[in-house]
Amino acid sequence: MPLKVLFVSSEVFPLIKTGGLADVSGSLPTALQGLGVDIRILMPGYSPVLNQLKDLQPIASVHHLPHIGHAELLLGTIQDTQVKVIVIKAVSLYERDGGPYSDAHGHEWQDNPIRFGVLSKVASILASDHSPIADWQPDIVHCNDWQTGLTPAYMRLTEHSKAKSIISLHNMAFQGCYPPRWVTTLGLPSTGFSIEGFEYHGQVSFLKAGIFYADAISTVSPRYAKEIQTTAFGFGLEGLLTKRGDEIKGILNGIETDEWNPETDPALVENYSSAEIAGKAQVKKALQAKLGLHIDANAPLLGVVSRLTHQKGLDMLLPHLQKLIDSGCQFALLGGGDSDLEDSFQKLAAHNPGRISVTIGYNEPLSHQIMAGCDMFIMPSRFEPCGLNQLYGLAYGTPPIVNATGGLADSVIDSNAAHIKNKTANGFVMVEASADGLIACIWRALEMFQHDQKTWRQIQKNGMAQDLSWGKSAQEYLVMYQNLSQ
Ligand code: ADP
Ligand code: GLC
């Protein structure tokens, strides 16, 4: 009998996406399905999800939910991957204009504890003896991030589920902490509101609940698994994480190689490969034209696609960006987030027409074009659980320039003399996480790009030759599932 896994997530590409969690929730289940796992995703029924799923049909009603009482469950399929998705249809919670976590102005939805409490509760009910879906009961419930964190608590405390739970930690910075009145509203037993439970500094913490009650814990890179056990990266939960330290498995994310492949990517004017890389120059030219940059094959083009938040460290680029432009570089940024950062980059763009392009917003095709058309990709994150953009950069022959943290440290190998010699070099790693550390690293990359094309090509080739697919990592999740279900 194949293992049955319920994969619970608040965002899944291509249905809805705000960041890397969606990429992983789209591609990891596909890879696991390929390994013979009988997997179903459970997610909220946001309008774009209802609109995109194929063959969507009602399969059950679920009762005893916090606040809303009951909801309908629908089953559909993701067109390209044939992965099955169970959707919670609850109009009042999920069908509204705006994003999955906040409204169109970026204000968090006030009822997020209910919206994700319901998601967690439904997952726990589906893993219990009284599940309304009698013919498909999961052996494993795989939770992701705080939005699903109450699932292991409900499974243990209220549904007494026999299934095992895993929580994957994609980002400790987001924890879902809410005032204590939510204990009752969410139907949680008050006994759990303690240090040995889901209480965190007088609040209900969704993420702590997940970490405390889950049968197994994973993070999205080996380095991050260690980092989160320290004060600098644990965001207050390092004590609890250290207690479970030996159990925390770090598994590096893979990428969806059908979606992110320069040989087939439909967003590019020309496709290219490591062996025939000439097309990359055409993509650069088209990108320069599209973004209003001077068309200049020789100007080094530096790219960024990112949420603009403290985590991503792009403020470290600001003090030196003008110097880079004055030295002949161009810069293309796509992203959005903190208004201070947006404003600072936009001001620089206004002062440097034809040399700096800043696009504020979310744009999937443009993210592919920047990844392919730029010469190097900048990602100086202060912390980065895994990071997917540096992996996309490797696949697209756009060497990443990164800070030495989390998944960046686990995937980018600095182009120092030893790594160039043994052909493992694939990017550039900052020695120091500061503005000066970043600019020093960029100058080093530029020096090579402009004066040693042969080595540059080798670095591109090394990255493009890597197996960045889910193959090995999906296998590691499978082993986790098998160990748990024994
Ligand atoms: P995080 O999830 O922390 O934001 P990741 O590197 O894991 O970081 O994943 C970010 C994902 O979101 C990537 O697929 C990236 O291409 C995408 N992305 C980020 N910002 C934008 C944007 N403004 N437009 C399009 N895609 C974006
Ligand atoms: C989070 C992290 C990012 C990771 C992604 C998917 O958003 O910030 O580093 O790649 O989750 O796991």
Short mmCIF file of C-alpha atoms and ligand atoms in Angstrom, two decimals:
data_model
loop_
_atom_site.label_atom_id
_atom_site.label_comp_id
_atom_site.label_asym_id
_atom_site.label_seq_id
_atom_site.Cartn_x
_atom_site.Cartn_y
_atom_site.Cartn_z
CA MET A 1 0.00 0.00 0.00
CA PRO A 2 1.46 3.40 -0.92
CA LEU A 3 1.89 5.86 1.93
CA LYS A 4 -0.92 8.39 2.15
CA VAL A 5 0.26 11.93 2.84
CA LEU A 6 -1.84 15.03 3.42
CA PHE A 7 0.36 18.02 2.51
CA VAL A 8 -1.05 21.14 4.14
CA SER A 9 -0.05 24.55 2.84
CA SER A 10 -1.39 28.10 2.64
CA GLU A 11 0.03 28.72 -0.85
CA VAL A 12 0.73 26.43 -3.79
CA PHE A 13 2.18 27.34 -7.19
CA PRO A 14 0.62 27.77 -9.79
CA LEU A 15 -2.65 28.32 -7.90
CA ILE A 16 -1.53 31.11 -5.58
CA LYS A 17 1.93 32.39 -4.64
CA THR A 18 3.59 35.04 -2.52
CA GLY A 19 7.01 33.41 -2.24
CA GLY A 20 9.10 30.27 -2.06
CA LEU A 21 6.62 28.35 0.08
CA ALA A 22 4.31 28.21 -2.93
CA ASP A 23 7.11 26.96 -5.17
CA VAL A 24 7.90 24.17 -2.73
CA SER A 25 4.25 23.30 -2.12
CA GLY A 26 3.74 23.00 -5.87
CA SER A 27 6.84 21.02 -6.72
CA LEU A 28 7.59 18.77 -3.72
CA PRO A 29 4.20 16.97 -3.81
CA THR A 30 4.72 16.39 -7.54
CA ALA A 31 8.10 14.81 -6.89
CA LEU A 32 6.72 12.69 -4.04
CA GLN A 33 3.87 11.53 -6.26
CA GLY A 34 6.54 10.46 -8.74
CA LEU A 35 8.10 8.36 -5.97
CA GLY A 36 4.82 6.50 -5.49
CA VAL A 37 3.42 8.47 -2.53
CA ASP A 38 -0.37 8.84 -2.53
CA ILE A 39 -0.36 12.56 -1.80
CA ARG A 40 -3.11 15.15 -1.52
CA ILE A 41 -2.62 18.83 -0.83
CA LEU A 42 -5.02 20.58 1.57
CA MET A 43 -5.37 24.34 1.15
CA PRO A 44 -7.81 27.22 1.59
CA GLY A 45 -10.30 27.87 -1.20
CA TYR A 46 -9.09 31.32 -2.27
CA SER A 47 -10.89 32.50 -5.43
CA PRO A 48 -7.90 32.00 -7.79
CA VAL A 49 -7.51 28.46 -6.47
CA LEU A 50 -11.18 27.63 -7.12
CA ASN A 51 -10.85 29.14 -10.59
CA GLN A 52 -7.78 27.20 -11.64
CA LEU A 53 -8.29 23.67 -10.36
CA LYS A 54 -9.50 21.08 -12.84
CA ASP A 55 -12.52 18.82 -12.25
CA LEU A 56 -13.39 20.48 -8.96
CA GLN A 57 -16.12 18.53 -7.16
CA PRO A 58 -17.66 18.51 -3.69
CA ILE A 59 -16.52 15.48 -1.71
CA ALA A 60 -17.60 16.06 1.89
CA SER A 61 -18.84 18.47 4.51
CA VAL A 62 -16.75 19.08 7.57
CA HIS A 63 -18.26 20.12 10.91
CA HIS A 64 -17.22 21.39 14.33
CA LEU A 65 -14.95 24.06 12.91
CA PRO A 66 -14.02 27.10 14.97
CA HIS A 67 -16.13 30.21 14.35
CA ILE A 68 -17.70 29.14 11.03
CA GLY A 69 -19.13 25.81 12.19
CA HIS A 70 -18.90 23.91 8.94
CA ALA A 71 -17.41 24.06 5.44
CA GLU A 72 -17.53 22.13 2.22
CA LEU A 73 -14.52 20.23 0.94
CA LEU A 74 -13.89 20.09 -2.80
CA LEU A 75 -11.44 17.88 -4.65
CA GLY A 76 -9.66 19.04 -7.79
CA THR A 77 -6.48 18.46 -9.75
CA ILE A 78 -3.58 20.73 -10.69
CA GLN A 79 -3.65 20.67 -14.47
CA ASP A 80 0.05 20.23 -15.26
CA THR A 81 1.06 17.84 -12.51
CA GLN A 82 -2.11 15.85 -11.86
CA VAL A 83 -1.59 16.34 -8.12
CA LYS A 84 -4.89 16.16 -6.21
CA VAL A 85 -5.92 19.11 -4.06
CA ILE A 86 -8.54 19.20 -1.32
CA VAL A 87 -9.89 22.72 -1.02
CA ILE A 88 -11.76 24.21 1.93
CA LYS A 89 -14.68 26.15 0.51
CA ALA A 90 -15.56 28.84 3.04
CA VAL A 91 -16.66 31.98 1.23
CA SER A 92 -16.51 34.25 4.27
CA LEU A 93 -12.92 33.29 5.05
CA TYR A 94 -11.13 32.87 1.76
CA GLU A 95 -13.03 34.38 -1.17
CA ARG A 96 -12.07 38.05 -1.03
CA ASP A 97 -9.95 40.47 -3.04
CA GLY A 98 -6.33 40.73 -1.95
CA GLY A 99 -3.59 38.26 -1.05
CA PRO A 100 -3.64 35.14 1.09
CA TYR A 101 -2.42 36.97 4.20
CA SER A 102 -3.25 40.61 3.68
CA ASP A 103 -5.50 42.98 1.77
CA ALA A 104 -4.55 44.92 -1.35
CA HIS A 105 -2.90 47.62 0.83
CA GLY A 106 -0.71 45.12 2.64
CA HIS A 107 -2.72 45.14 5.91
CA GLU A 108 -2.89 41.71 7.49
CA TRP A 109 -6.38 40.19 7.51
CA GLN A 110 -7.69 40.60 11.05
CA ASP A 111 -9.25 37.15 11.04
CA ASN A 112 -6.06 35.30 10.07
CA PRO A 113 -6.19 33.23 13.30
CA ILE A 114 -9.57 31.89 12.17
CA ARG A 115 -8.60 31.53 8.52
CA PHE A 116 -5.55 29.42 9.37
CA GLY A 117 -7.05 27.92 12.51
CA VAL A 118 -9.73 26.44 10.26
CA LEU A 119 -7.11 25.18 7.81
CA SER A 120 -5.28 23.47 10.69
CA LYS A 121 -8.47 22.06 12.20
CA VAL A 122 -9.67 20.59 8.91
CA ALA A 123 -6.28 18.89 8.44
CA SER A 124 -6.55 17.31 11.89
CA ILE A 125 -10.12 16.12 11.27
CA LEU A 126 -9.11 14.52 7.97
CA ALA A 127 -6.44 12.62 9.91
CA SER A 128 -8.89 11.35 12.52
CA ASP A 129 -11.31 8.42 12.89
CA HIS A 130 -14.26 10.71 12.29
CA SER A 131 -12.97 12.12 9.00
CA PRO A 132 -15.81 12.80 6.55
CA ILE A 133 -13.56 11.40 3.80
CA ALA A 134 -13.79 7.76 4.77
CA ASP A 135 -12.02 6.24 1.77
CA TRP A 136 -8.79 8.27 2.08
CA GLN A 137 -7.14 8.65 5.45
CA PRO A 138 -3.58 9.95 5.65
CA ASP A 139 -0.75 8.10 7.39
CA ILE A 140 1.22 11.33 7.54
CA VAL A 141 0.15 14.97 7.76
CA HIS A 142 2.90 17.22 6.42
CA CYS A 143 2.47 20.80 7.74
CA ASN A 144 4.26 23.87 6.45
CA ASP A 145 4.99 27.03 8.43
CA TRP A 146 2.85 28.80 11.05
CA GLN A 147 -0.35 28.82 9.01
CA THR A 148 -0.60 25.06 9.56
CA GLY A 149 1.07 25.02 12.98
CA LEU A 150 -2.06 24.25 15.00
CA THR A 151 -2.60 21.01 13.07
CA PRO A 152 -0.27 18.87 15.22
CA ALA A 153 -1.83 20.42 18.36
CA TYR A 154 -5.38 19.57 17.25
CA MET A 155 -4.26 16.11 16.10
CA ARG A 156 -2.79 15.39 19.52
CA LEU A 157 -5.15 17.28 21.86
CA THR A 158 -8.62 17.26 20.34
CA GLU A 159 -8.83 14.76 17.45
CA HIS A 160 -6.61 12.04 18.97
CA SER A 161 -5.34 11.17 15.53
CA LYS A 162 -3.33 8.04 14.83
CA ALA A 163 -1.61 9.65 11.88
CA LYS A 164 1.85 11.16 12.35
CA SER A 165 2.66 14.81 11.79
CA ILE A 166 5.67 16.61 10.34
CA ILE A 167 6.17 20.35 10.36
CA SER A 168 8.54 21.89 7.83
CA LEU A 169 9.97 25.23 8.92
CA HIS A 170 10.36 27.55 5.95
CA ASN A 171 10.86 30.75 7.93
CA MET A 172 11.13 31.26 11.70
CA ALA A 173 10.48 34.99 11.30
CA PHE A 174 6.75 34.40 10.83
CA GLN A 175 5.14 32.72 13.82
CA GLY A 176 1.43 33.59 13.95
CA CYS A 177 1.17 34.87 17.54
CA TYR A 178 -2.24 36.06 18.77
CA PRO A 179 -3.84 37.18 22.05
CA PRO A 180 -4.97 34.50 24.53
CA ARG A 181 -8.69 35.00 23.82
CA TRP A 182 -8.11 32.94 20.67
CA VAL A 183 -7.62 29.79 22.77
CA THR A 184 -11.37 29.52 23.29
CA THR A 185 -12.39 30.78 19.85
CA LEU A 186 -10.12 28.24 18.20
CA GLY A 187 -11.45 25.42 20.37
CA LEU A 188 -8.07 24.66 21.87
CA PRO A 189 -7.90 23.06 25.33
CA SER A 190 -6.79 25.59 27.92
CA THR A 191 -4.34 23.04 29.33
CA GLY A 192 -2.23 23.54 26.20
CA PHE A 193 -1.85 27.23 26.96
CA SER A 194 1.41 26.82 28.86
CA ILE A 195 5.14 26.70 28.29
CA GLU A 196 4.72 22.99 27.64
CA GLY A 197 2.28 23.71 24.83
CA PHE A 198 1.30 26.46 22.42
CA GLU A 199 1.72 29.44 24.72
CA TYR A 200 4.51 31.87 23.87
CA HIS A 201 5.04 35.00 25.97
CA GLY A 202 1.38 35.14 26.92
CA GLN A 203 0.11 34.59 23.39
CA VAL A 204 -1.07 31.67 21.30
CA SER A 205 1.74 30.81 18.90
CA PHE A 206 0.75 28.77 15.86
CA LEU A 207 4.38 28.02 14.99
CA LYS A 208 5.31 26.98 18.52
CA ALA A 209 2.29 24.64 18.55
CA GLY A 210 3.61 23.00 15.41
CA ILE A 211 7.13 22.62 16.75
CA PHE A 212 5.96 21.42 20.15
CA TYR A 213 3.38 18.83 19.06
CA ALA A 214 4.67 17.58 15.69
CA ASP A 215 6.11 14.08 15.58
CA ALA A 216 8.92 15.26 13.30
CA ILE A 217 10.47 18.55 12.28
CA SER A 218 12.29 19.52 9.11
CA THR A 219 13.74 22.72 7.75
CA VAL A 220 14.59 23.65 4.19
CA SER A 221 18.38 23.45 4.38
CA PRO A 222 20.92 21.66 6.62
CA ARG A 223 22.60 24.95 7.59
CA TYR A 224 19.28 26.52 8.64
CA ALA A 225 18.52 23.43 10.77
CA LYS A 226 21.57 24.34 12.85
CA GLU A 227 21.12 28.12 12.70
CA ILE A 228 17.59 28.09 14.16
CA GLN A 229 18.96 26.55 17.33
CA THR A 230 20.84 29.80 18.02
CA THR A 231 19.57 33.12 19.40
CA ALA A 232 20.53 34.92 16.20
CA PHE A 233 18.19 32.84 14.00
CA GLY A 234 15.65 31.13 16.29
CA PHE A 235 13.40 34.18 16.73
CA GLY A 236 12.84 33.22 20.39
CA LEU A 237 12.10 29.55 19.75
CA GLU A 238 15.75 28.45 19.81
CA GLY A 239 15.33 26.89 23.27
CA LEU A 240 12.52 24.60 22.17
CA LEU A 241 14.31 23.85 18.90
CA THR A 242 17.53 22.98 20.71
CA LYS A 243 15.60 20.50 22.87
CA ARG A 244 14.48 18.74 19.70
CA GLY A 245 17.77 19.55 17.96
CA ASP A 246 18.84 16.03 17.04
CA GLU A 247 15.49 15.35 15.42
CA ILE A 248 15.48 18.41 13.15
CA LYS A 249 16.20 17.34 9.62
CA GLY A 250 17.58 19.89 7.15
CA ILE A 251 16.58 19.03 3.59
CA LEU A 252 17.60 21.44 0.84
CA ASN A 253 14.74 22.49 -1.44
CA GLY A 254 14.81 21.41 -5.04
CA ILE A 255 13.41 23.36 -7.98
CA GLU A 256 10.67 22.56 -10.47
CA THR A 257 12.86 21.88 -13.47
CA ASP A 258 9.94 22.00 -15.92
CA GLU A 259 9.07 25.50 -14.76
CA TRP A 260 12.62 26.83 -14.35
CA ASN A 261 14.60 25.61 -17.34
CA PRO A 262 16.32 28.01 -19.79
CA GLU A 263 16.09 25.38 -22.54
CA THR A 264 12.28 25.43 -22.55
CA ASP A 265 11.18 28.55 -20.61
CA PRO A 266 8.33 30.15 -22.63
CA ALA A 267 8.91 33.56 -20.97
CA LEU A 268 12.24 33.98 -22.83
CA VAL A 269 12.65 35.39 -26.36
CA GLU A 270 15.23 32.72 -26.98
CA ASN A 271 16.00 29.52 -25.14
CA TYR A 272 19.54 28.47 -24.33
CA SER A 273 21.57 25.80 -22.60
CA SER A 274 25.00 25.45 -21.09
CA ALA A 275 26.37 24.06 -24.36
CA GLU A 276 24.67 26.72 -26.47
CA ILE A 277 24.60 29.80 -24.33
CA ALA A 278 24.42 32.41 -27.12
CA GLY A 279 20.66 32.81 -26.59
CA LYS A 280 21.32 34.29 -23.14
CA ALA A 281 22.71 37.43 -24.83
CA GLN A 282 19.47 37.78 -26.80
CA VAL A 283 17.45 37.48 -23.60
CA LYS A 284 19.63 40.21 -22.05
CA LYS A 285 19.05 42.47 -25.04
CA ALA A 286 15.28 41.92 -24.93
CA LEU A 287 15.25 42.56 -21.18
CA GLN A 288 17.20 45.80 -21.58
CA ALA A 289 14.73 46.91 -24.24
CA LYS A 290 11.69 45.93 -22.17
CA LEU A 291 12.94 47.71 -19.04
CA GLY A 292 14.12 50.85 -20.84
CA LEU A 293 17.79 50.14 -20.12
CA HIS A 294 20.43 51.11 -22.70
CA ILE A 295 20.96 48.20 -25.03
CA ASP A 296 24.55 47.34 -24.32
CA ALA A 297 25.87 43.79 -24.42
CA ASN A 298 28.99 44.75 -22.50
CA ALA A 299 27.40 46.54 -19.56
CA PRO A 300 27.31 44.05 -16.68
CA LEU A 301 23.64 43.65 -15.75
CA LEU A 302 22.96 42.89 -12.08
CA GLY A 303 19.54 41.51 -11.13
CA VAL A 304 17.31 41.20 -8.10
CA VAL A 305 13.91 39.51 -7.72
CA SER A 306 12.84 39.65 -4.13
CA ARG A 307 10.54 40.58 -1.34
CA LEU A 308 11.93 43.90 -0.12
CA THR A 309 12.24 43.18 3.60
CA HIS A 310 14.97 43.29 6.24
CA GLN A 311 15.52 39.53 5.74
CA LYS A 312 16.65 39.97 2.16
CA GLY A 313 19.43 42.48 3.04
CA LEU A 314 18.98 44.62 -0.05
CA ASP A 315 19.44 47.78 2.03
CA MET A 316 23.11 46.73 2.00
CA LEU A 317 23.19 47.39 -1.73
CA LEU A 318 21.85 50.96 -1.51
CA PRO A 319 24.98 52.79 -0.27
CA HIS A 320 27.10 51.49 -3.15
CA LEU A 321 24.66 51.12 -6.02
CA GLN A 322 25.49 54.52 -7.54
CA LYS A 323 29.20 53.60 -7.59
CA LEU A 324 28.40 50.40 -9.45
CA ILE A 325 26.33 52.29 -12.00
CA ASP A 326 29.07 54.91 -12.42
CA SER A 327 31.51 52.11 -13.14
CA GLY A 328 29.35 51.03 -16.10
CA CYS A 329 26.95 48.47 -14.56
CA GLN A 330 23.23 48.27 -15.07
CA PHE A 331 20.73 47.15 -12.45
CA ALA A 332 17.26 45.56 -12.75
CA LEU A 333 15.06 45.01 -9.71
CA LEU A 334 11.66 43.35 -9.42
CA GLY A 335 10.04 43.21 -6.01
CA GLY A 336 7.94 44.81 -3.38
CA GLY A 337 7.58 45.18 0.35
CA ASP A 338 8.85 47.83 2.76
CA SER A 339 7.94 51.24 1.38
CA ASP A 340 11.25 52.79 2.51
CA LEU A 341 13.18 50.31 0.42
CA GLU A 342 10.82 50.66 -2.53
CA ASP A 343 11.24 54.45 -2.38
CA SER A 344 15.04 54.34 -2.10
CA PHE A 345 15.40 52.07 -5.11
CA GLN A 346 12.86 54.09 -7.10
CA LYS A 347 14.77 57.31 -6.37
CA LEU A 348 17.98 55.78 -7.63
CA ALA A 349 16.17 54.60 -10.75
CA ALA A 350 14.85 58.12 -11.37
CA HIS A 351 18.42 59.49 -11.19
CA ASN A 352 19.79 56.83 -13.52
CA PRO A 353 17.49 56.47 -16.54
CA GLY A 354 18.63 53.77 -18.91
CA ARG A 355 20.85 52.28 -16.21
CA ILE A 356 18.59 51.30 -13.33
CA SER A 357 15.16 49.73 -13.72
CA VAL A 358 12.93 49.19 -10.68
CA THR A 359 9.64 47.35 -11.06
CA ILE A 360 7.51 47.33 -7.93
CA GLY A 361 4.97 44.52 -7.92
CA TYR A 362 4.66 40.85 -8.59
CA ASN A 363 5.33 39.61 -12.11
CA GLU A 364 6.00 35.94 -12.81
CA PRO A 365 7.23 36.18 -16.48
CA LEU A 366 9.46 39.18 -15.68
CA SER A 367 11.01 37.22 -12.80
CA HIS A 368 12.08 34.55 -15.32
CA GLN A 369 13.36 37.17 -17.77
CA ILE A 370 15.48 38.90 -15.10
CA MET A 371 16.82 35.57 -13.94
CA ALA A 372 17.87 34.68 -17.50
CA GLY A 373 18.80 38.10 -18.90
CA CYS A 374 21.05 39.32 -16.11
CA ASP A 375 24.74 38.53 -15.83
CA MET A 376 24.66 38.04 -12.07
CA PHE A 377 22.01 37.75 -9.38
CA ILE A 378 22.29 39.55 -6.03
CA MET A 379 20.91 37.97 -2.84
CA PRO A 380 22.62 39.31 0.30
CA SER A 381 19.99 37.90 2.72
CA ARG A 382 20.66 38.31 6.45
CA PHE A 383 19.05 34.92 6.89
CA GLU A 384 17.71 32.60 4.25
CA PRO A 385 16.10 29.29 5.24
CA CYS A 386 16.73 27.94 1.75
CA GLY A 387 16.16 30.50 -0.98
CA LEU A 388 15.07 29.48 -4.43
CA ASN A 389 16.23 32.41 -6.50
CA GLN A 390 19.90 31.54 -6.10
CA LEU A 391 19.02 28.04 -7.38
CA TYR A 392 17.20 29.56 -10.36
CA GLY A 393 20.29 31.74 -10.95
CA LEU A 394 22.48 28.63 -11.04
CA ALA A 395 20.14 26.90 -13.50
CA TYR A 396 20.05 29.99 -15.77
CA GLY A 397 23.83 30.62 -15.92
CA THR A 398 23.42 33.77 -13.80
CA PRO A 399 25.93 33.30 -10.98
CA PRO A 400 24.49 34.29 -7.60
CA ILE A 401 26.23 36.71 -5.24
CA VAL A 402 25.09 35.74 -1.74
CA ASN A 403 25.62 36.06 1.97
CA ALA A 404 26.92 32.95 3.75
CA THR A 405 23.73 31.89 5.51
CA GLY A 406 21.14 29.09 5.46
CA GLY A 407 20.41 27.55 2.09
CA LEU A 408 22.57 30.15 0.35
CA ALA A 409 25.62 28.76 2.15
CA ASP A 410 24.50 25.22 1.34
CA SER A 411 24.06 25.82 -2.39
CA VAL A 412 26.48 28.52 -3.54
CA ILE A 413 30.16 27.64 -3.74
CA ASP A 414 32.47 30.62 -3.81
CA SER A 415 34.63 31.18 -6.86
CA ASN A 416 37.93 31.16 -5.00
CA ALA A 417 41.06 29.70 -6.54
CA ALA A 418 40.58 26.22 -5.04
CA HIS A 419 36.95 25.90 -6.13
CA ILE A 420 37.72 27.23 -9.60
CA LYS A 421 40.44 24.63 -9.90
CA ASN A 422 38.27 21.71 -8.82
CA LYS A 423 35.35 23.00 -10.94
CA THR A 424 32.87 23.37 -8.08
CA ALA A 425 32.74 27.20 -8.06
CA ASN A 426 29.25 28.40 -9.04
CA GLY A 427 28.88 31.90 -7.56
CA PHE A 428 30.28 34.41 -5.09
CA VAL A 429 29.91 34.33 -1.31
CA MET A 430 30.28 37.44 0.87
CA VAL A 431 32.92 37.30 3.56
CA GLU A 432 31.05 39.77 5.75
CA ALA A 433 27.31 40.51 5.99
CA SER A 434 27.56 44.27 5.50
CA ALA A 435 27.32 46.86 2.75
CA ASP A 436 31.11 46.80 2.44
CA GLY A 437 31.13 43.00 2.41
CA LEU A 438 28.55 42.98 -0.37
CA ILE A 439 30.29 45.54 -2.58
CA ALA A 440 33.62 43.77 -2.13
CA CYS A 441 32.00 40.56 -3.33
CA ILE A 442 30.36 42.27 -6.30
CA TRP A 443 33.67 43.91 -7.35
CA ARG A 444 35.27 40.47 -7.21
CA ALA A 445 32.56 39.03 -9.48
CA LEU A 446 32.81 42.01 -11.87
CA GLU A 447 36.57 41.66 -12.10
CA MET A 448 36.15 38.09 -13.28
CA PHE A 449 33.20 38.85 -15.56
CA GLN A 450 35.09 41.64 -17.33
CA HIS A 451 38.63 40.27 -17.41
CA ASP A 452 38.43 36.48 -17.33
CA GLN A 453 35.57 35.33 -19.55
CA LYS A 454 36.97 31.81 -19.71
CA THR A 455 36.68 31.30 -15.95
CA TRP A 456 33.30 33.05 -15.95
CA ARG A 457 32.01 30.55 -18.50
CA GLN A 458 33.31 27.71 -16.38
CA ILE A 459 31.47 29.08 -13.33
CA GLN A 460 28.26 29.33 -15.35
CA LYS A 461 28.76 25.78 -16.62
CA ASN A 462 29.39 24.42 -13.14
CA GLY A 463 26.08 25.86 -11.92
CA MET A 464 24.10 24.83 -14.98
CA ALA A 465 25.41 21.25 -14.77
CA GLN A 466 24.18 20.78 -11.19
CA ASP A 467 21.21 18.58 -10.44
CA LEU A 468 18.92 21.07 -8.72
CA SER A 469 15.80 18.95 -9.13
CA TRP A 470 13.82 17.49 -6.24
CA GLY A 471 15.19 13.96 -6.87
CA LYS A 472 17.44 13.51 -3.85
CA SER A 473 15.56 15.79 -1.45
CA ALA A 474 12.14 14.25 -2.16
CA GLN A 475 13.71 10.89 -1.40
CA GLU A 476 14.83 12.25 1.98
CA TYR A 477 11.25 13.31 2.80
CA LEU A 478 10.06 9.86 1.79
CA VAL A 479 12.52 8.28 4.22
CA MET A 480 11.22 10.62 6.95
CA TYR A 481 7.65 9.53 6.21
CA GLN A 482 8.64 5.84 6.21
CA ASN A 483 10.48 6.13 9.52
CA LEU A 484 7.47 7.85 11.09
CA SER A 485 4.87 5.45 9.83
CA GLN A 486 6.67 2.32 11.05
P1 ADP B 1 11.05 33.90 -0.06
O1 ADP B 1 10.09 32.78 -0.10
O2 ADP B 1 11.68 34.10 1.27
O3 ADP B 1 10.50 35.17 -0.59
P2 ADP B 1 12.59 32.37 -2.04
O4 ADP B 1 13.86 32.69 -2.74
O5 ADP B 1 12.49 31.03 -1.43
O6 ADP B 1 12.29 33.53 -1.00
O7 ADP B 1 11.38 32.40 -3.07
C1 ADP B 1 10.89 33.56 -3.65
C2 ADP B 1 10.03 33.16 -4.82
O8 ADP B 1 9.14 34.24 -5.10
C3 ADP B 1 10.81 32.90 -6.08
O9 ADP B 1 10.10 31.98 -6.89
C4 ADP B 1 10.83 34.29 -6.73
O10 ADP B 1 11.05 34.22 -8.11
C5 ADP B 1 9.45 34.77 -6.40
N1 ADP B 1 9.30 36.22 -6.33
C6 ADP B 1 9.68 37.05 -5.32
N2 ADP B 1 9.33 38.32 -5.59
C7 ADP B 1 8.72 38.29 -6.79
C8 ADP B 1 8.12 39.29 -7.64
N3 ADP B 1 8.10 40.56 -7.27
N4 ADP B 1 7.59 38.90 -8.80
C9 ADP B 1 7.62 37.60 -9.18
N5 ADP B 1 8.17 36.62 -8.44
C10 ADP B 1 8.70 36.95 -7.26
C1 GLC B 2 10.66 30.81 2.93
C2 GLC B 2 12.12 31.20 3.04
C3 GLC B 2 12.94 30.81 1.84
C4 GLC B 2 12.61 29.41 1.35
C5 GLC B 2 11.10 29.28 1.14
C6 GLC B 2 10.71 27.89 0.67
O1 GLC B 2 9.91 31.74 2.27
O2 GLC B 2 12.26 32.58 3.30
O3 GLC B 2 14.31 30.89 2.15
O4 GLC B 2 13.28 29.13 0.15
O5 GLC B 2 10.46 29.53 2.34
O6 GLC B 2 11.15 26.89 1.54
#
